[in-house]
Amino acid sequence: PQDAPVGLHLASPRGLSYVLTAPGALGLARAYVSGDLEMRGVHPGDPYPLLRAMADGLTWRRPDPATLARLLKAIGPTRLIPPTPPPEEALPDWRRLLEGLRHSRQRDADAIRHHYDVSNEFYERMLGPSMTYSCAYFPDEHATLEDAQAAKYDLICRKLGLQSGMRLLDVGCGWGGMLRHATKNYGVTALGVTLSAEQAVWARAEISRQGLTGRAEVRHLDYRDVREVDFDAISSVGFLEHVGVDQFPAHMRFLHDLLRPGGRVLVHSITRPESTQAARTRGGFIDRYIFPDGEITASARIIGELQNAGFEVRHTENLREHYALTCAQWSRNLVDQWDACVEEVGEPIARIWGLFVAGSRLGFERNTVQLHQILAVKLLPKGRADYPLHHEF
């Protein structure tokens, strides 16, 4: 309707070809990223109201053969020739094989570059001063994003039982927020590893600026190349999604080998609500534009793999509502900083992130995705866990 509060406008024949040749979210995303599909009534930094309306009210019916024939005749055969995808799109799965098998070292490094080496300045504007790209923990729904991210790090530190003098390993450390919080507030010595060169540069500079050199260290390194052992605790915040479900057994065993007996590991990961769902959707919007080769699975699978590796799982909780609140804050930052974000990375990439964050918010609200924290311990001899009778967090 002309007075609809939100809407979509297909602005060009190329956009129509995108939609026809890649039905579903991928074709719509290609048209939107290229500027051939326009959203109306919403800001590109936060298209949540439109996505919510689509989720609530739209149904799809396949046209009957006669209608489909009339449509194809009106459109013309040339519209069924796939246009070149926008340059921001990752290669299809079969082309990525040229870079190596999925979750090989080279292919993982390429996937991380696609997602994280966008621009530190862009991430600063979207994520805020904490530079934390993972679910926050809100004391209440009115808490600021900075307070909620600090509360998340503190929750993880308490779950890990960190104390002064301990050694912490943070795999997939991002921009180093967990390391800085743990060293400043709990007196640990911390090592973080990341495959993103841009993250490592930023994190090292911030560690130096805050006077934490010698207590916190970030290496541009594949986690599989960590050679130190006997860490007192390991944190994995928003990293497991990049590992690959088939790699879980080797990954969990590796973490088990790095940890001292009695030490704890905390896995903070996006999860699926059902164990029967596929870990990865090939060729979809997320795979092509956000997380190439990314995989998420149910918390039960993660718990099982931790147990198979020799860990004892002591606590788990689902924080999906907190992630919805986190995404809402990121969307607000994108709207407030939109012009600067577009100037930094270009409008297509800014549109991609606006769409992804708003869609993620809706997913966490509607329970199509979840966020779990899972705490486990490496047992001491004779089944001792060195764990209190009651949780102390």
mmCIF file of C-alpha atoms in Angstrom:
data_model
loop_
_atom_site.group_PDB
_atom_site.id
_atom_site.type_symbol
_atom_site.label_atom_id
_atom_site.label_comp_id
_atom_site.label_asym_id
_atom_site.label_seq_id
_atom_site.Cartn_x
_atom_site.Cartn_y
_atom_site.Cartn_z
ATOM 1 C CA PRO A 1 0.000 0.000 0.000
ATOM 2 C CA GLN A 2 1.116 3.548 -0.706
ATOM 3 C CA ASP A 3 0.798 4.476 2.965
ATOM 4 C CA ALA A 4 2.731 1.446 4.241
ATOM 5 C CA PRO A 5 5.242 2.494 6.938
ATOM 6 C CA VAL A 6 7.980 0.312 5.403
ATOM 7 C CA GLY A 7 8.541 -1.104 1.959
ATOM 8 C CA LEU A 8 10.851 -2.379 -0.758
ATOM 9 C CA HIS A 9 11.384 -0.895 -4.202
ATOM 10 C CA LEU A 10 13.062 -2.843 -6.998
ATOM 11 C CA ALA A 11 14.856 -0.025 -8.768
ATOM 12 C CA SER A 12 16.465 -1.612 -11.843
ATOM 13 C CA PRO A 13 16.326 -4.549 -14.275
ATOM 14 C CA ARG A 14 19.647 -5.784 -12.888
ATOM 15 C CA GLY A 15 18.068 -6.015 -9.454
ATOM 16 C CA LEU A 16 15.277 -8.116 -10.926
ATOM 17 C CA SER A 17 17.873 -10.444 -12.434
ATOM 18 C CA TYR A 18 19.612 -10.787 -9.071
ATOM 19 C CA VAL A 19 16.342 -11.792 -7.427
ATOM 20 C CA LEU A 20 15.329 -14.199 -10.205
ATOM 21 C CA THR A 21 18.658 -15.970 -10.548
ATOM 22 C CA ALA A 22 19.333 -16.389 -6.813
ATOM 23 C CA PRO A 23 15.917 -16.825 -5.200
ATOM 24 C CA GLY A 24 15.731 -16.133 -1.492
ATOM 25 C CA ALA A 25 17.965 -14.087 0.764
ATOM 26 C CA LEU A 26 21.073 -14.171 -1.452
ATOM 27 C CA GLY A 27 19.380 -12.603 -4.469
ATOM 28 C CA LEU A 28 17.693 -9.950 -2.334
ATOM 29 C CA ALA A 29 21.019 -9.210 -0.634
ATOM 30 C CA ARG A 30 22.848 -8.860 -3.941
ATOM 31 C CA ALA A 31 20.245 -6.418 -5.211
ATOM 32 C CA TYR A 32 20.311 -4.449 -1.955
ATOM 33 C CA VAL A 33 24.111 -4.276 -1.673
ATOM 34 C CA SER A 34 24.402 -3.123 -5.280
ATOM 35 C CA GLY A 35 21.784 -0.399 -4.774
ATOM 36 C CA ASP A 36 19.238 -2.059 -7.079
ATOM 37 C CA LEU A 37 16.824 -2.809 -4.224
ATOM 38 C CA GLU A 38 15.807 0.078 -1.979
ATOM 39 C CA MET A 39 14.397 -0.121 1.533
ATOM 40 C CA ARG A 40 11.817 2.528 2.345
ATOM 41 C CA GLY A 41 10.770 3.790 5.739
ATOM 42 C CA VAL A 42 13.926 2.544 7.504
ATOM 43 C CA HIS A 43 17.505 3.709 7.928
ATOM 44 C CA PRO A 44 20.086 1.521 6.126
ATOM 45 C CA GLY A 45 22.033 1.334 9.364
ATOM 46 C CA ASP A 46 19.076 -0.304 11.095
ATOM 47 C CA PRO A 47 16.528 -1.965 8.792
ATOM 48 C CA TYR A 48 15.130 -3.940 11.747
ATOM 49 C CA PRO A 49 11.521 -2.637 11.403
ATOM 50 C CA LEU A 50 11.353 -3.840 7.795
ATOM 51 C CA LEU A 51 12.905 -7.226 8.579
ATOM 52 C CA ARG A 52 10.480 -7.685 11.450
ATOM 53 C CA ALA A 53 7.528 -6.821 9.204
ATOM 54 C CA MET A 54 8.756 -9.317 6.610
ATOM 55 C CA ALA A 55 9.131 -12.016 9.266
ATOM 56 C CA ASP A 56 5.682 -11.319 10.682
ATOM 57 C CA GLY A 57 3.546 -10.819 7.615
ATOM 58 C CA LEU A 58 4.924 -12.181 4.371
ATOM 59 C CA THR A 59 4.178 -15.616 2.968
ATOM 60 C CA TRP A 60 5.437 -17.170 -0.252
ATOM 61 C CA ARG A 61 3.337 -19.037 -2.761
ATOM 62 C CA ARG A 62 4.806 -20.581 -5.877
ATOM 63 C CA PRO A 63 2.980 -19.246 -8.959
ATOM 64 C CA ASP A 64 0.895 -21.746 -10.876
ATOM 65 C CA PRO A 65 2.390 -22.806 -14.263
ATOM 66 C CA ALA A 66 0.229 -20.443 -16.349
ATOM 67 C CA THR A 67 1.113 -17.435 -14.201
ATOM 68 C CA LEU A 68 4.764 -18.386 -14.208
ATOM 69 C CA ALA A 69 4.747 -18.648 -18.017
ATOM 70 C CA ARG A 70 3.201 -15.179 -18.353
ATOM 71 C CA LEU A 71 5.760 -13.723 -15.948
ATOM 72 C CA LEU A 72 8.697 -15.259 -17.783
ATOM 73 C CA LYS A 73 7.387 -14.001 -21.102
ATOM 74 C CA ALA A 74 6.982 -10.481 -19.737
ATOM 75 C CA ILE A 75 10.426 -10.489 -18.125
ATOM 76 C CA GLY A 76 12.267 -11.868 -21.141
ATOM 77 C CA PRO A 77 14.992 -14.528 -21.284
ATOM 78 C CA THR A 78 17.879 -12.084 -20.835
ATOM 79 C CA ARG A 79 16.746 -11.375 -17.266
ATOM 80 C CA LEU A 80 17.481 -14.999 -16.411
ATOM 81 C CA ILE A 81 21.203 -14.551 -17.087
ATOM 82 C CA PRO A 82 22.899 -14.124 -13.678
ATOM 83 C CA PRO A 83 24.596 -10.721 -13.325
ATOM 84 C CA THR A 84 28.062 -10.528 -11.840
ATOM 85 C CA PRO A 85 27.728 -10.537 -8.027
ATOM 86 C CA PRO A 86 28.734 -7.386 -6.137
ATOM 87 C CA PRO A 87 32.499 -7.258 -5.503
ATOM 88 C CA GLU A 88 31.912 -7.398 -1.741
ATOM 89 C CA GLU A 89 30.678 -10.990 -2.058
ATOM 90 C CA ALA A 90 32.971 -13.888 -1.134
ATOM 91 C CA LEU A 91 33.665 -16.584 -3.704
ATOM 92 C CA PRO A 92 31.269 -19.535 -3.912
ATOM 93 C CA ASP A 93 32.206 -22.668 -2.033
ATOM 94 C CA TRP A 94 33.592 -24.512 -5.068
ATOM 95 C CA ARG A 95 35.872 -21.590 -5.931
ATOM 96 C CA ARG A 96 37.191 -21.453 -2.378
ATOM 97 C CA LEU A 97 38.520 -24.966 -2.863
ATOM 98 C CA LEU A 98 41.338 -23.339 -4.840
ATOM 99 C CA GLU A 99 42.431 -21.780 -1.534
ATOM 100 C CA GLY A 100 42.380 -25.150 0.239
ATOM 101 C CA LEU A 101 39.937 -27.438 1.973
ATOM 102 C CA ARG A 102 37.485 -25.842 4.371
ATOM 103 C CA HIS A 103 39.202 -24.898 7.655
ATOM 104 C CA SER A 104 42.678 -25.449 6.277
ATOM 105 C CA ARG A 105 45.073 -22.846 7.634
ATOM 106 C CA GLN A 106 45.128 -20.754 4.462
ATOM 107 C CA ARG A 107 41.378 -20.849 3.947
ATOM 108 C CA ASP A 108 40.706 -19.956 7.583
ATOM 109 C CA ALA A 109 43.095 -17.019 7.281
ATOM 110 C CA ASP A 110 41.311 -15.819 4.137
ATOM 111 C CA ALA A 111 37.906 -16.098 5.812
ATOM 112 C CA ILE A 112 39.080 -14.105 8.828
ATOM 113 C CA ARG A 113 40.502 -11.390 6.586
ATOM 114 C CA HIS A 114 37.166 -11.130 4.752
ATOM 115 C CA HIS A 115 35.259 -10.616 7.991
ATOM 116 C CA TYR A 116 37.564 -8.727 10.330
ATOM 117 C CA ASP A 117 40.056 -6.816 8.193
ATOM 118 C CA VAL A 118 37.378 -4.413 6.997
ATOM 119 C CA SER A 119 38.608 -1.334 8.853
ATOM 120 C CA ASN A 120 39.450 -0.813 12.506
ATOM 121 C CA GLU A 121 37.978 2.668 12.261
ATOM 122 C CA PHE A 122 34.683 1.236 11.011
ATOM 123 C CA TYR A 123 34.552 -1.270 13.852
ATOM 124 C CA GLU A 124 35.322 1.477 16.377
ATOM 125 C CA ARG A 125 32.266 3.372 15.173
ATOM 126 C CA MET A 126 29.964 0.345 15.210
ATOM 127 C CA LEU A 127 31.212 -1.407 18.353
ATOM 128 C CA GLY A 128 32.012 1.616 20.483
ATOM 129 C CA PRO A 129 35.029 2.224 22.740
ATOM 130 C CA SER A 130 35.230 -1.367 24.037
ATOM 131 C CA MET A 131 35.959 -2.687 20.516
ATOM 132 C CA THR A 132 34.200 -5.886 21.542
ATOM 133 C CA TYR A 133 32.526 -7.880 18.790
ATOM 134 C CA SER A 134 30.591 -10.426 20.841
ATOM 135 C CA CYS A 135 27.478 -10.637 22.981
ATOM 136 C CA ALA A 136 27.444 -8.260 25.945
ATOM 137 C CA TYR A 137 25.919 -9.084 29.346
ATOM 138 C CA PHE A 138 23.335 -6.526 30.426
ATOM 139 C CA PRO A 139 22.776 -6.007 34.164
ATOM 140 C CA ASP A 140 19.450 -4.563 33.013
ATOM 141 C CA GLU A 141 17.999 -3.552 29.657
ATOM 142 C CA HIS A 142 18.876 0.108 30.256
ATOM 143 C CA ALA A 143 22.614 -0.470 30.771
ATOM 144 C CA THR A 144 25.019 1.156 28.333
ATOM 145 C CA LEU A 145 26.837 -1.013 25.812
ATOM 146 C CA GLU A 146 30.178 -0.255 27.462
ATOM 147 C CA ASP A 147 28.929 -1.280 30.898
ATOM 148 C CA ALA A 148 27.380 -4.440 29.439
ATOM 149 C CA GLN A 149 30.582 -5.459 27.654
ATOM 150 C CA ALA A 150 32.599 -4.911 30.834
ATOM 151 C CA ALA A 151 30.006 -6.995 32.725
ATOM 152 C CA LYS A 152 30.402 -9.784 30.137
ATOM 153 C CA TYR A 153 34.160 -9.893 30.556
ATOM 154 C CA ASP A 154 33.802 -9.836 34.314
ATOM 155 C CA LEU A 155 31.282 -12.701 34.203
ATOM 156 C CA ILE A 156 33.751 -14.785 32.173
ATOM 157 C CA CYS A 157 36.602 -13.976 34.559
ATOM 158 C CA ARG A 158 34.490 -15.073 37.530
ATOM 159 C CA LYS A 159 33.395 -18.270 35.798
ATOM 160 C CA LEU A 160 37.023 -19.071 35.045
ATOM 161 C CA GLY A 161 37.942 -18.419 38.674
ATOM 162 C CA LEU A 162 40.758 -16.062 37.688
ATOM 163 C CA GLN A 163 43.149 -14.974 40.422
ATOM 164 C CA SER A 164 46.316 -12.924 40.533
ATOM 165 C CA GLY A 165 49.305 -14.744 39.074
ATOM 166 C CA MET A 166 47.313 -17.052 36.826
ATOM 167 C CA ARG A 167 48.033 -17.486 33.120
ATOM 168 C CA LEU A 168 45.141 -16.974 30.677
ATOM 169 C CA LEU A 169 44.962 -17.925 27.003
ATOM 170 C CA ASP A 170 42.309 -16.177 24.901
ATOM 171 C CA VAL A 171 41.859 -17.932 21.535
ATOM 172 C CA GLY A 172 40.436 -15.678 18.843
ATOM 173 C CA CYS A 173 41.116 -12.658 21.056
ATOM 174 C CA GLY A 174 39.810 -10.017 18.648
ATOM 175 C CA TRP A 175 40.911 -6.537 19.653
ATOM 176 C CA GLY A 176 42.053 -7.751 23.069
ATOM 177 C CA GLY A 177 39.183 -6.670 25.311
ATOM 178 C CA MET A 178 39.144 -9.866 27.366
ATOM 179 C CA LEU A 179 42.910 -9.717 27.908
ATOM 180 C CA ARG A 180 42.854 -6.127 29.054
ATOM 181 C CA HIS A 181 39.964 -6.678 31.470
ATOM 182 C CA ALA A 182 41.516 -9.804 32.980
ATOM 183 C CA THR A 183 44.976 -8.307 33.452
ATOM 184 C CA LYS A 184 43.713 -5.015 34.906
ATOM 185 C CA ASN A 185 41.043 -6.442 37.207
ATOM 186 C CA TYR A 186 42.280 -9.931 38.099
ATOM 187 C CA GLY A 187 46.062 -9.656 37.949
ATOM 188 C CA VAL A 188 46.610 -12.433 35.420
ATOM 189 C CA THR A 189 49.192 -12.709 32.674
ATOM 190 C CA ALA A 190 47.344 -13.132 29.382
ATOM 191 C CA LEU A 191 48.149 -14.299 25.857
ATOM 192 C CA GLY A 192 45.737 -13.732 22.987
ATOM 193 C CA VAL A 193 45.942 -15.032 19.423
ATOM 194 C CA THR A 194 44.085 -13.850 16.339
ATOM 195 C CA LEU A 195 44.299 -14.545 12.605
ATOM 196 C CA SER A 196 43.382 -10.933 11.835
ATOM 197 C CA ALA A 197 46.410 -8.730 11.242
ATOM 198 C CA GLU A 198 44.296 -5.589 11.689
ATOM 199 C CA GLN A 199 43.026 -6.770 15.071
ATOM 200 C CA ALA A 200 46.520 -7.632 16.253
ATOM 201 C CA VAL A 201 47.893 -4.198 15.350
ATOM 202 C CA TRP A 202 45.050 -2.404 17.130
ATOM 203 C CA ALA A 203 45.190 -4.663 20.205
ATOM 204 C CA ARG A 204 48.954 -4.267 20.650
ATOM 205 C CA ALA A 205 48.688 -0.495 20.439
ATOM 206 C CA GLU A 206 45.907 -0.427 23.037
ATOM 207 C CA ILE A 207 47.824 -2.750 25.372
ATOM 208 C CA SER A 208 50.779 -0.384 25.170
ATOM 209 C CA ARG A 209 48.591 2.703 25.625
ATOM 210 C CA GLN A 210 47.056 1.257 28.794
ATOM 211 C CA GLY A 211 50.445 0.298 30.249
ATOM 212 C CA LEU A 212 49.794 -3.458 30.105
ATOM 213 C CA THR A 213 52.905 -4.468 28.147
ATOM 214 C CA GLY A 214 54.500 -7.511 29.735
ATOM 215 C CA ARG A 215 51.199 -8.600 31.280
ATOM 216 C CA ALA A 216 49.089 -8.910 28.130
ATOM 217 C CA GLU A 217 50.316 -10.035 24.714
ATOM 218 C CA VAL A 218 48.542 -10.440 21.363
ATOM 219 C CA ARG A 219 50.039 -12.522 18.575
ATOM 220 C CA HIS A 220 48.988 -12.639 14.927
ATOM 221 C CA LEU A 221 48.883 -16.407 14.957
ATOM 222 C CA ASP A 222 46.800 -19.472 14.192
ATOM 223 C CA TYR A 223 45.682 -20.911 17.531
ATOM 224 C CA ARG A 224 47.043 -24.281 16.416
ATOM 225 C CA ASP A 225 50.549 -22.814 16.586
ATOM 226 C CA VAL A 226 50.425 -21.937 20.302
ATOM 227 C CA ARG A 227 53.277 -23.855 21.907
ATOM 228 C CA GLU A 228 52.966 -22.833 25.569
ATOM 229 C CA VAL A 229 51.149 -25.252 27.893
ATOM 230 C CA ASP A 230 49.826 -25.406 31.466
ATOM 231 C CA PHE A 231 47.563 -22.373 31.200
ATOM 232 C CA ASP A 232 45.343 -21.909 34.238
ATOM 233 C CA ALA A 233 42.373 -20.846 32.109
ATOM 234 C CA ILE A 234 41.321 -20.573 28.468
ATOM 235 C CA SER A 235 38.630 -18.256 27.113
ATOM 236 C CA SER A 236 37.084 -18.692 23.679
ATOM 237 C CA VAL A 237 34.744 -15.775 23.003
ATOM 238 C CA GLY A 238 33.042 -15.735 19.604
ATOM 239 C CA PHE A 239 35.740 -17.969 18.135
ATOM 240 C CA LEU A 240 34.222 -21.437 17.899
ATOM 241 C CA GLU A 241 32.002 -20.318 15.006
ATOM 242 C CA HIS A 242 35.156 -20.128 12.847
ATOM 243 C CA VAL A 243 36.607 -23.511 13.813
ATOM 244 C CA GLY A 244 34.260 -25.817 11.875
ATOM 245 C CA VAL A 245 32.142 -28.547 13.434
ATOM 246 C CA ASP A 246 34.198 -31.354 11.881
ATOM 247 C CA GLN A 247 37.271 -29.830 13.531
ATOM 248 C CA PHE A 248 35.712 -29.809 17.021
ATOM 249 C CA PRO A 249 37.306 -33.083 18.219
ATOM 250 C CA ALA A 250 40.847 -31.974 17.363
ATOM 251 C CA HIS A 251 40.150 -28.428 18.603
ATOM 252 C CA MET A 252 38.835 -29.556 21.995
ATOM 253 C CA ARG A 253 41.728 -32.001 22.462
ATOM 254 C CA PHE A 254 44.179 -29.213 21.660
ATOM 255 C CA LEU A 255 42.627 -26.932 24.283
ATOM 256 C CA HIS A 256 42.672 -29.815 26.767
ATOM 257 C CA ASP A 257 46.408 -30.321 26.127
ATOM 258 C CA LEU A 258 47.149 -26.614 26.699
ATOM 259 C CA LEU A 259 45.350 -26.454 30.050
ATOM 260 C CA ARG A 260 46.794 -27.536 33.388
ATOM 261 C CA PRO A 261 44.885 -30.151 35.410
ATOM 262 C CA GLY A 262 42.232 -28.300 37.404
ATOM 263 C CA GLY A 263 42.152 -25.462 34.877
ATOM 264 C CA ARG A 264 38.951 -24.176 33.303
ATOM 265 C CA VAL A 265 37.823 -23.346 29.766
ATOM 266 C CA LEU A 266 34.932 -21.037 28.896
ATOM 267 C CA VAL A 267 33.346 -21.284 25.439
ATOM 268 C CA HIS A 268 31.135 -18.340 24.454
ATOM 269 C CA SER A 269 29.535 -19.143 21.093
ATOM 270 C CA ILE A 270 26.547 -18.518 18.850
ATOM 271 C CA THR A 271 24.493 -21.710 18.705
ATOM 272 C CA ARG A 272 21.486 -23.207 16.981
ATOM 273 C CA PRO A 273 18.348 -24.074 18.967
ATOM 274 C CA GLU A 274 18.027 -27.552 17.411
ATOM 275 C CA SER A 275 20.592 -30.316 17.051
ATOM 276 C CA THR A 276 19.106 -31.417 13.716
ATOM 277 C CA GLN A 277 19.890 -28.145 11.940
ATOM 278 C CA ALA A 278 22.796 -28.011 9.513
ATOM 279 C CA ALA A 279 25.885 -26.283 10.864
ATOM 280 C CA ARG A 280 26.320 -24.237 7.718
ATOM 281 C CA THR A 281 24.138 -22.917 4.909
ATOM 282 C CA ARG A 282 26.212 -22.862 1.743
ATOM 283 C CA GLY A 283 25.701 -19.951 -0.593
ATOM 284 C CA GLY A 284 23.462 -17.895 1.677
ATOM 285 C CA PHE A 285 23.840 -14.253 2.693
ATOM 286 C CA ILE A 286 25.845 -15.061 5.840
ATOM 287 C CA ASP A 287 28.217 -17.395 3.990
ATOM 288 C CA ARG A 288 28.852 -15.022 1.090
ATOM 289 C CA TYR A 289 28.903 -11.657 2.837
ATOM 290 C CA ILE A 290 29.652 -12.131 6.532
ATOM 291 C CA PHE A 291 31.234 -15.404 7.702
ATOM 292 C CA PRO A 292 32.711 -17.392 4.808
ATOM 293 C CA ASP A 293 32.987 -20.996 6.022
ATOM 294 C CA GLY A 294 31.417 -20.048 9.368
ATOM 295 C CA GLU A 295 29.555 -22.850 11.152
ATOM 296 C CA ILE A 296 27.313 -22.913 14.201
ATOM 297 C CA THR A 297 25.740 -25.894 15.909
ATOM 298 C CA ALA A 298 23.624 -26.709 18.945
ATOM 299 C CA SER A 299 25.033 -26.323 22.438
ATOM 300 C CA ALA A 300 24.553 -30.065 22.930
ATOM 301 C CA ARG A 301 27.133 -30.751 20.213
ATOM 302 C CA ILE A 302 29.661 -28.426 21.838
ATOM 303 C CA ILE A 303 29.076 -29.967 25.257
ATOM 304 C CA GLY A 304 29.475 -33.459 23.814
ATOM 305 C CA GLU A 305 32.746 -32.605 22.102
ATOM 306 C CA LEU A 306 34.128 -31.029 25.278
ATOM 307 C CA GLN A 307 33.253 -34.181 27.190
ATOM 308 C CA ASN A 308 34.757 -36.420 24.512
ATOM 309 C CA ALA A 309 38.009 -34.487 24.808
ATOM 310 C CA GLY A 310 38.190 -35.188 28.539
ATOM 311 C CA PHE A 311 36.617 -32.035 29.987
ATOM 312 C CA GLU A 312 33.898 -32.073 32.622
ATOM 313 C CA VAL A 313 31.161 -29.541 31.847
ATOM 314 C CA ARG A 314 30.115 -27.680 34.991
ATOM 315 C CA HIS A 315 27.791 -24.908 33.829
ATOM 316 C CA THR A 316 25.984 -23.638 30.741
ATOM 317 C CA GLU A 317 23.567 -20.794 30.072
ATOM 318 C CA ASN A 318 21.810 -19.220 27.117
ATOM 319 C CA LEU A 319 22.230 -15.429 26.739
ATOM 320 C CA ARG A 320 20.338 -14.904 23.478
ATOM 321 C CA GLU A 321 18.252 -11.969 24.805
ATOM 322 C CA HIS A 322 21.495 -10.249 25.741
ATOM 323 C CA TYR A 323 22.736 -10.627 22.178
ATOM 324 C CA ALA A 324 19.533 -9.081 20.824
ATOM 325 C CA LEU A 325 20.137 -6.076 23.085
ATOM 326 C CA THR A 326 23.776 -5.953 21.949
ATOM 327 C CA CYS A 327 22.792 -5.911 18.272
ATOM 328 C CA ALA A 328 20.261 -3.148 18.915
ATOM 329 C CA GLN A 329 23.056 -1.017 20.374
ATOM 330 C CA TRP A 330 25.355 -1.728 17.435
ATOM 331 C CA SER A 331 22.560 -0.740 15.053
ATOM 332 C CA ARG A 332 22.102 2.504 16.942
ATOM 333 C CA ASN A 333 25.818 3.214 16.602
ATOM 334 C CA LEU A 334 25.624 2.559 12.848
ATOM 335 C CA VAL A 335 22.724 4.974 12.463
ATOM 336 C CA ASP A 336 24.433 7.659 14.541
ATOM 337 C CA GLN A 337 27.748 7.248 12.679
ATOM 338 C CA TRP A 338 26.347 6.369 9.260
ATOM 339 C CA ASP A 339 27.994 9.078 7.169
ATOM 340 C CA ALA A 340 31.404 8.428 8.712
ATOM 341 C CA CYS A 341 30.981 4.655 8.263
ATOM 342 C CA VAL A 342 30.092 5.078 4.587
ATOM 343 C CA GLU A 343 33.066 7.379 4.088
ATOM 344 C CA GLU A 344 35.348 4.808 5.724
ATOM 345 C CA VAL A 345 34.269 1.569 3.984
ATOM 346 C CA GLY A 346 31.822 2.590 1.233
ATOM 347 C CA GLU A 347 28.052 2.318 1.173
ATOM 348 C CA PRO A 348 27.830 -1.332 0.014
ATOM 349 C CA ILE A 349 29.819 -2.627 3.008
ATOM 350 C CA ALA A 350 27.985 -0.310 5.395
ATOM 351 C CA ARG A 351 24.695 -1.668 4.030
ATOM 352 C CA ILE A 352 25.904 -5.250 4.526
ATOM 353 C CA TRP A 353 26.631 -4.631 8.184
ATOM 354 C CA GLY A 354 23.419 -2.731 8.785
ATOM 355 C CA LEU A 355 21.461 -5.648 7.324
ATOM 356 C CA PHE A 356 23.468 -8.303 9.175
ATOM 357 C CA VAL A 357 23.266 -6.705 12.619
ATOM 358 C CA ALA A 358 19.539 -5.969 12.351
ATOM 359 C CA GLY A 359 18.835 -9.467 11.051
ATOM 360 C CA SER A 360 20.889 -10.961 13.875
ATOM 361 C CA ARG A 361 18.898 -9.002 16.426
ATOM 362 C CA LEU A 362 15.687 -10.440 15.017
ATOM 363 C CA GLY A 363 17.154 -13.947 15.021
ATOM 364 C CA PHE A 364 18.119 -13.794 18.685
ATOM 365 C CA GLU A 365 14.733 -12.358 19.608
ATOM 366 C CA ARG A 366 12.842 -15.046 17.696
ATOM 367 C CA ASN A 367 15.075 -17.924 18.886
ATOM 368 C CA THR A 368 16.360 -18.881 15.446
ATOM 369 C CA VAL A 369 19.845 -18.475 16.935
ATOM 370 C CA GLN A 370 21.112 -18.546 20.500
ATOM 371 C CA LEU A 371 24.242 -17.610 22.459
ATOM 372 C CA HIS A 372 25.673 -20.080 24.951
ATOM 373 C CA GLN A 373 28.408 -19.834 27.533
ATOM 374 C CA ILE A 374 29.721 -23.269 28.481
ATOM 375 C CA LEU A 375 32.144 -23.724 31.373
ATOM 376 C CA ALA A 376 34.250 -26.890 31.670
ATOM 377 C CA VAL A 377 37.168 -28.097 33.771
ATOM 378 C CA LYS A 378 40.136 -30.364 33.086
ATOM 379 C CA LEU A 379 39.971 -32.886 35.903
ATOM 380 C CA LEU A 380 42.740 -33.610 38.358
ATOM 381 C CA PRO A 381 43.660 -37.227 39.233
ATOM 382 C CA LYS A 382 40.949 -39.398 40.769
ATOM 383 C CA GLY A 383 38.146 -37.210 39.450
ATOM 384 C CA ARG A 384 38.928 -34.085 41.477
ATOM 385 C CA ALA A 385 37.674 -30.940 39.771
ATOM 386 C CA ASP A 386 39.051 -28.231 42.095
ATOM 387 C CA TYR A 387 35.616 -26.639 41.782
ATOM 388 C CA PRO A 388 33.477 -25.155 44.600
ATOM 389 C CA LEU A 389 30.304 -26.838 45.797
ATOM 390 C CA HIS A 390 28.290 -23.862 44.556
ATOM 391 C CA HIS A 391 28.881 -21.586 41.579
ATOM 392 C CA GLU A 392 30.630 -18.414 42.658
ATOM 393 C CA PHE A 393 29.479 -16.137 39.862
#
